[in-house]
Tab-separated table of C-alpha atoms in Angstrom:
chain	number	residue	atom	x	y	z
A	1	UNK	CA	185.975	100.727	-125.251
A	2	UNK	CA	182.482	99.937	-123.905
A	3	UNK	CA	180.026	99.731	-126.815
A	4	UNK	CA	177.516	101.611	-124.959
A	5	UNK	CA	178.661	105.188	-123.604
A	6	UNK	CA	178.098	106.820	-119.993
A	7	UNK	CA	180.077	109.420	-118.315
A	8	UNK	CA	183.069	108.524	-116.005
A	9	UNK	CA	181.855	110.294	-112.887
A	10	UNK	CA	178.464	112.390	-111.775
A	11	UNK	CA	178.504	114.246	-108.351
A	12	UNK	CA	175.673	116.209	-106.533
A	13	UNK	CA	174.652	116.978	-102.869
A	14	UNK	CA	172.434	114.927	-100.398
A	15	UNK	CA	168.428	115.768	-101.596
A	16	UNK	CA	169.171	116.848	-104.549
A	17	UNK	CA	168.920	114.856	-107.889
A	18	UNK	CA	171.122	113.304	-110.506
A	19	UNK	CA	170.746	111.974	-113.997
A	20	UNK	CA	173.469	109.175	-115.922
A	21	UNK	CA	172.993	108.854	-119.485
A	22	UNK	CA	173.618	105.986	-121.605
A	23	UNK	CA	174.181	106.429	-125.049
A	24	UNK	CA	174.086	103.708	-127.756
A	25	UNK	CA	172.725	102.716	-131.443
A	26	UNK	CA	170.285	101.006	-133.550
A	27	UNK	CA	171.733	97.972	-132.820
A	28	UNK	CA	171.346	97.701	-129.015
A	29	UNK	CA	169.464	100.840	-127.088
A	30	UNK	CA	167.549	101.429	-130.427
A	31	UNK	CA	165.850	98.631	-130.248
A	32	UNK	CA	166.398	96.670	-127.210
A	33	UNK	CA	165.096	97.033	-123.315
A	34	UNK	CA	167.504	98.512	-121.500
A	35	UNK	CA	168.354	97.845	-117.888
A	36	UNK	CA	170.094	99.580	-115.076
A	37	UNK	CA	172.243	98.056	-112.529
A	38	UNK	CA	173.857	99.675	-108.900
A	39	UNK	CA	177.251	98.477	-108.044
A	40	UNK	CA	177.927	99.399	-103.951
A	41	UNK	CA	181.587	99.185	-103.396
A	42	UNK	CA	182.452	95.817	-102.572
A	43	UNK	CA	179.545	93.863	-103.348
A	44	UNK	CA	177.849	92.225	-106.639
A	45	UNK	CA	175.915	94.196	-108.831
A	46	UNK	CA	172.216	94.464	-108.586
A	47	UNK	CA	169.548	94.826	-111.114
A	48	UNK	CA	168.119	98.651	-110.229
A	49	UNK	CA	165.364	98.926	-113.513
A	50	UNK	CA	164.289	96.470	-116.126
A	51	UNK	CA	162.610	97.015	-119.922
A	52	UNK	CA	163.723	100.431	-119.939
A	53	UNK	CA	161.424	101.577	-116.716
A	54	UNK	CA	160.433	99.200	-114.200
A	55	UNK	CA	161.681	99.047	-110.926
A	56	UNK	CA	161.560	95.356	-109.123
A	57	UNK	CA	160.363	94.923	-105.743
A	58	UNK	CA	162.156	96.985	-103.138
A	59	UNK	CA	164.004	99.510	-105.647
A	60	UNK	CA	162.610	102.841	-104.197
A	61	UNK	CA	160.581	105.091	-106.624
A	62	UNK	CA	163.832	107.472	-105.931
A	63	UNK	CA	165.051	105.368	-108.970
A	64	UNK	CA	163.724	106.228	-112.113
A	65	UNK	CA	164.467	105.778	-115.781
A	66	UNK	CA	163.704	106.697	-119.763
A	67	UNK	CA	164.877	105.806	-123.112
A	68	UNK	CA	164.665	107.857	-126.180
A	69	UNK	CA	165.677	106.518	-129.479
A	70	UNK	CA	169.577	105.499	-128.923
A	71	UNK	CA	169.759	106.932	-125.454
A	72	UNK	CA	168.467	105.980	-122.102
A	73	UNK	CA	168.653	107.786	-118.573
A	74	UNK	CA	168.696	107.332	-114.994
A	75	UNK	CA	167.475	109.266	-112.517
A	76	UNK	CA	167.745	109.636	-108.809
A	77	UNK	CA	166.175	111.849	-106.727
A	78	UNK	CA	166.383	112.555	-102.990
A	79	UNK	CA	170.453	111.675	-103.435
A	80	UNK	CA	171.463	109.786	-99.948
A	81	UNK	CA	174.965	109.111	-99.324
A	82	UNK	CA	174.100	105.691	-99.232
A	83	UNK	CA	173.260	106.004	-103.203
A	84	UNK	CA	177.262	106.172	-103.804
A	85	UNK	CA	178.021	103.204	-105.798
A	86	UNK	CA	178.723	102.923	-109.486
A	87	UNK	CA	175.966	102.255	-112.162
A	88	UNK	CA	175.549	100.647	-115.669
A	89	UNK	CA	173.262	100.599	-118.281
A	90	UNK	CA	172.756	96.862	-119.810
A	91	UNK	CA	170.888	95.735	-123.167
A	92	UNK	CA	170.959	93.264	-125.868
A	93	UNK	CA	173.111	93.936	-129.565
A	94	UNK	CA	171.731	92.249	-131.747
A	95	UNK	CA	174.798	92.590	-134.139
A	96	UNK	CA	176.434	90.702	-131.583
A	97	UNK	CA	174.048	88.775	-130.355
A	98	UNK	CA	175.094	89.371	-126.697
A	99	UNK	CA	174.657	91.540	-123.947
A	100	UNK	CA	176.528	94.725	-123.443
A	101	UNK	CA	177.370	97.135	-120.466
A	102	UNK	CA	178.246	100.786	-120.613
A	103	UNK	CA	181.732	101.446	-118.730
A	104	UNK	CA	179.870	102.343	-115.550
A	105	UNK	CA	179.689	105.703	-113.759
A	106	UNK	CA	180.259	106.273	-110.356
A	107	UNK	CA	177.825	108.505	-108.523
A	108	UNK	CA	179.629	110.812	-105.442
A	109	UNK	CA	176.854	112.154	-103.138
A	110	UNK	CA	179.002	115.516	-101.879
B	1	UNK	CA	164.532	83.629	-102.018
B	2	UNK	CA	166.827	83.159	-105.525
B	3	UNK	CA	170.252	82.642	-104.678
B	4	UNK	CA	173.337	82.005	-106.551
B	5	UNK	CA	176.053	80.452	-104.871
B	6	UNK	CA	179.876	80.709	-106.467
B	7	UNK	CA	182.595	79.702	-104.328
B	8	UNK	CA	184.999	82.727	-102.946
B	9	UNK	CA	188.464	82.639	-104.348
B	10	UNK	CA	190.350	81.035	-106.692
B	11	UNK	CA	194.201	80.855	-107.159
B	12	UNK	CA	196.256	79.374	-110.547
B	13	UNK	CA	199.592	79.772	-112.095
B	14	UNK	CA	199.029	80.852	-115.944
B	15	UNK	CA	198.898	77.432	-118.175
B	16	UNK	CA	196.235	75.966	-115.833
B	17	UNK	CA	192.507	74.804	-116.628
B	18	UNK	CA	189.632	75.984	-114.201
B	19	UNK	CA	186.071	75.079	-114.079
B	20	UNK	CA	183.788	77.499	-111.379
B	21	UNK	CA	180.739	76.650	-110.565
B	22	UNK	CA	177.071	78.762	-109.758
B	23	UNK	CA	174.975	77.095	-107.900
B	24	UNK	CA	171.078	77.661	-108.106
B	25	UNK	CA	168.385	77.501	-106.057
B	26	UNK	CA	165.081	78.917	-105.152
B	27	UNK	CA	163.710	79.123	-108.354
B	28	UNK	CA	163.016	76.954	-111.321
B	29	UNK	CA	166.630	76.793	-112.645
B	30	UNK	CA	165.782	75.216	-115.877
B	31	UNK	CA	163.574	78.154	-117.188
B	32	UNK	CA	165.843	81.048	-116.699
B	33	UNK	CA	168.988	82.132	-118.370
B	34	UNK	CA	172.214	82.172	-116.920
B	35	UNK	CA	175.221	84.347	-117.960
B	36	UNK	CA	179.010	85.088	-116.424
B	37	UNK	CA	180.139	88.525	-116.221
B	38	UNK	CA	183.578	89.245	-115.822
B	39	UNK	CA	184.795	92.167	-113.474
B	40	UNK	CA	188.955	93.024	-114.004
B	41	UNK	CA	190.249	95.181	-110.913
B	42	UNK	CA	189.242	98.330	-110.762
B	43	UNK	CA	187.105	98.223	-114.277
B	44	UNK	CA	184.033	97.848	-115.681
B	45	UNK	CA	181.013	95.038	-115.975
B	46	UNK	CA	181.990	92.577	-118.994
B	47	UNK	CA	179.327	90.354	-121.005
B	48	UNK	CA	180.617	86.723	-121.159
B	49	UNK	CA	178.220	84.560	-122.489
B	50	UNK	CA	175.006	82.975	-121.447
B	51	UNK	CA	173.114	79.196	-121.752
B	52	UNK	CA	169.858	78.433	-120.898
B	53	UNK	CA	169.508	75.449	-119.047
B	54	UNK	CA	166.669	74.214	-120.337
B	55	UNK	CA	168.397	73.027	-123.306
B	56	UNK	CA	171.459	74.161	-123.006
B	57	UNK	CA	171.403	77.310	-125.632
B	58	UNK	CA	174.731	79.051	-125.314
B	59	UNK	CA	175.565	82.430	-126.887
B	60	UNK	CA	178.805	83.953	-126.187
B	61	UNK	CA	180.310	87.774	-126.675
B	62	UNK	CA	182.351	88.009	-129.417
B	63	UNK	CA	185.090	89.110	-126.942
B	64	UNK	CA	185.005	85.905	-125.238
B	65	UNK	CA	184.433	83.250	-127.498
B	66	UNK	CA	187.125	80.016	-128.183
B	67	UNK	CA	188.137	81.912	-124.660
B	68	UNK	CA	186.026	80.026	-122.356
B	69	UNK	CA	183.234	77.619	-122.148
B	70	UNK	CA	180.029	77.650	-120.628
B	71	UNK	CA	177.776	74.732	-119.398
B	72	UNK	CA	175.173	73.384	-116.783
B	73	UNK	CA	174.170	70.422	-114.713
B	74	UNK	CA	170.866	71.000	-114.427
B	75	UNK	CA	170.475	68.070	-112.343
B	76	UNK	CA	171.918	69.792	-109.574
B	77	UNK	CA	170.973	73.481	-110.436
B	78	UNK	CA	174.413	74.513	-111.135
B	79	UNK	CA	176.223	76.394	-114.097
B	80	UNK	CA	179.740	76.517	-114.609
B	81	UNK	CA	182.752	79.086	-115.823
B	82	UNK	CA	185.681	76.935	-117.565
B	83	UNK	CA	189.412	78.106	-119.538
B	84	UNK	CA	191.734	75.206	-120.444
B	85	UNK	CA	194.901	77.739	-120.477
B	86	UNK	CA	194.497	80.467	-117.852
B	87	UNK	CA	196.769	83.811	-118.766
B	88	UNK	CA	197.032	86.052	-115.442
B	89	UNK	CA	195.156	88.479	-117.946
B	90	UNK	CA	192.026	86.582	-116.442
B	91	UNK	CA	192.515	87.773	-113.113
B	92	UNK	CA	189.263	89.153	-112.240
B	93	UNK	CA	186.238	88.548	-110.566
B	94	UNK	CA	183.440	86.171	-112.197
B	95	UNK	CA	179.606	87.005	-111.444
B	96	UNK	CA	177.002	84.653	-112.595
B	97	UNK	CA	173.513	86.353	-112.782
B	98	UNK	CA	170.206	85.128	-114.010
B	99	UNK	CA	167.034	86.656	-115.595
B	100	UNK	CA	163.853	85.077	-116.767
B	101	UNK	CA	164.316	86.853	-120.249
B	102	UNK	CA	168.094	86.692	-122.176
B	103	UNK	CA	168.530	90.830	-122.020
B	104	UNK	CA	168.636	91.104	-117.973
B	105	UNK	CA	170.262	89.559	-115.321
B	106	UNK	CA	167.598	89.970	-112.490
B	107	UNK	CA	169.681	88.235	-109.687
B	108	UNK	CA	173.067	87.799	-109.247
B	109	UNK	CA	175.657	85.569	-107.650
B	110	UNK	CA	178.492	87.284	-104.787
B	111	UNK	CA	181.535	86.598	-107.004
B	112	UNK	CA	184.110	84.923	-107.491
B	113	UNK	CA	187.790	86.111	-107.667
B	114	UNK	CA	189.981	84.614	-110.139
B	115	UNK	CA	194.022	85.305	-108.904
B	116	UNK	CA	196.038	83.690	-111.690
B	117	UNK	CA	199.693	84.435	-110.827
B	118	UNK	CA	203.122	82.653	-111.148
C-alpha cells in the first residue's frame, strides 16, 4: 500500500490528452514539492517534472503538471505511442522523513 | 554528462551479505544526495534511503531500516547498497538516483538486478 495514491491504469488515443492524479496528505503532497517520473518498459526511471511544475531540459512542454492542496496532476497532451510507459508521482513525508512514490500508473496510448 | 554507473546483475543464495556499488561522475558528487530505490518484479518504485556525501547524512524509510545500510567513498565518487543476510524476498532491481535537493532524484543510475535464489 503506496502512501501516495494514483490510479492503476489510464488509456486514451494518439493526439489526444491524458491526466494521472496523485493523491496524498498534509504530511507529504500538502506540503512538499512533488515530482513526476516516466518509467519506459525496460529502462530506469527518469525524472519528467520537478517542484511541482518544472520540466528539466529536454522534457517536451507536452508534459505538464499542478498541485492543489493534497493532490497533484499530470498532464500530457499530444499522446504519442511512444508516451506508453508507467509514471509516478514522488515527494518528501515529513512524518517519515523519507521519500515516497505513488504505486505508478501505466499510460496505454490506444 | 551525469552518469551513474551500477554494475548489471547480481546472483546470491539467501544467508549471504552483498555490497553494490553506484558509481558517480560528471558532476560534483559530494554536493548532491544520493538515494537507492528498490524495484520488485513487476511492482512499483520503493524509497530506500538516502546519504549525502558530503558528510555522510543518511536517512532511511521506515520500511527499510536495520534492513540495509547505506554509505559512500567519496574519494572515488561512489555510493554503495549493502544487506548482511539476503532473503530471496530482496530479489529486485536496485536504482541509485541523485538530485541536488533531498525530495528529487534528478538522474538516475541503469539498475541493478538483485537474483537471490537457492
Amino acid at each position: 500500500q503506496s502512501v501516495l495514491t494514483q490510479p492503476p491504469s489510464v488509456s486514451a488515443a494518439p493526439g489526444q490528452k491524458v491526466t494521472i492524479s496523485c493523491s496524498g496528505s498534509s504530511f507529504n503532497i500538502g506540503n512538499n514539492y512533488v515530482s513526476w517520473y516516466q518509467q519506459l518498459p525496460g529502462t530506469a526511471p527518469k525524472l519528467l517534472i520537478s517542484d511541482n511544475n518544472k520540466r528539466p531540459s529536454g522534457i517536451p512542454d507536452r508534459f505538464s503538471a499542478s498541485k492543489s492542496g493534497t493532490s497533484a496532476t499530470l498532464g500530457i497532451t499530444g499522446l504519442q505511442t511512444g508516451d506508453e510507459a508507467d509514471y509516478y508521482c514522488g515527494t518528501w513525508d515529513t512524518s517519515l522523513s523519507a521519500g515516497v512514490f505513488g504505486g505508478g500508473t501505466k499510460l496505454t496510448v490506444l | 554528462e551525469v552518469q551513474l554507473v551500477q554494475p548489471g546483475t547480481e546472483v546470491k543464495k539467501p544467508g549471504e551479505s552483498l555490497k553494490i556499488s553506484c558509481r558517480g561522475s560528471g558532476y560534483s558528487f559530494t554536493v548532491y544526495w544520493i538515494g537507492w530505490v528498490r524495484q520488485m518484479p513487476g511492482r512499483g518504485l520503493e524509497w530506500m534511503g538516502i546519504i549525502y556525501p558530503g558528510d555522510s547524512d543518511t536517512r532511511y524509510s521506515p520500511s527499510f531500516q536495520g534492513q540495509v545500510t547505506i554509505s559512500v567513498d567519496k574519494s572515488i565518487s561512489t555510493a554503495y547498497l549493502q544487506w548482511s543476510n539476503l532473503k530471496a524476498s530482496d530479489t529486485a532491481i536496485y536504482y541509485c538516483a541523485t538530485g541536488y535537493n533531498i525530495k528529487t532524484f534528478d538522474y538516475w543510475g541503469q539498475g541493478t538486478l538483485v537474483t537471490v535464489s537457492s
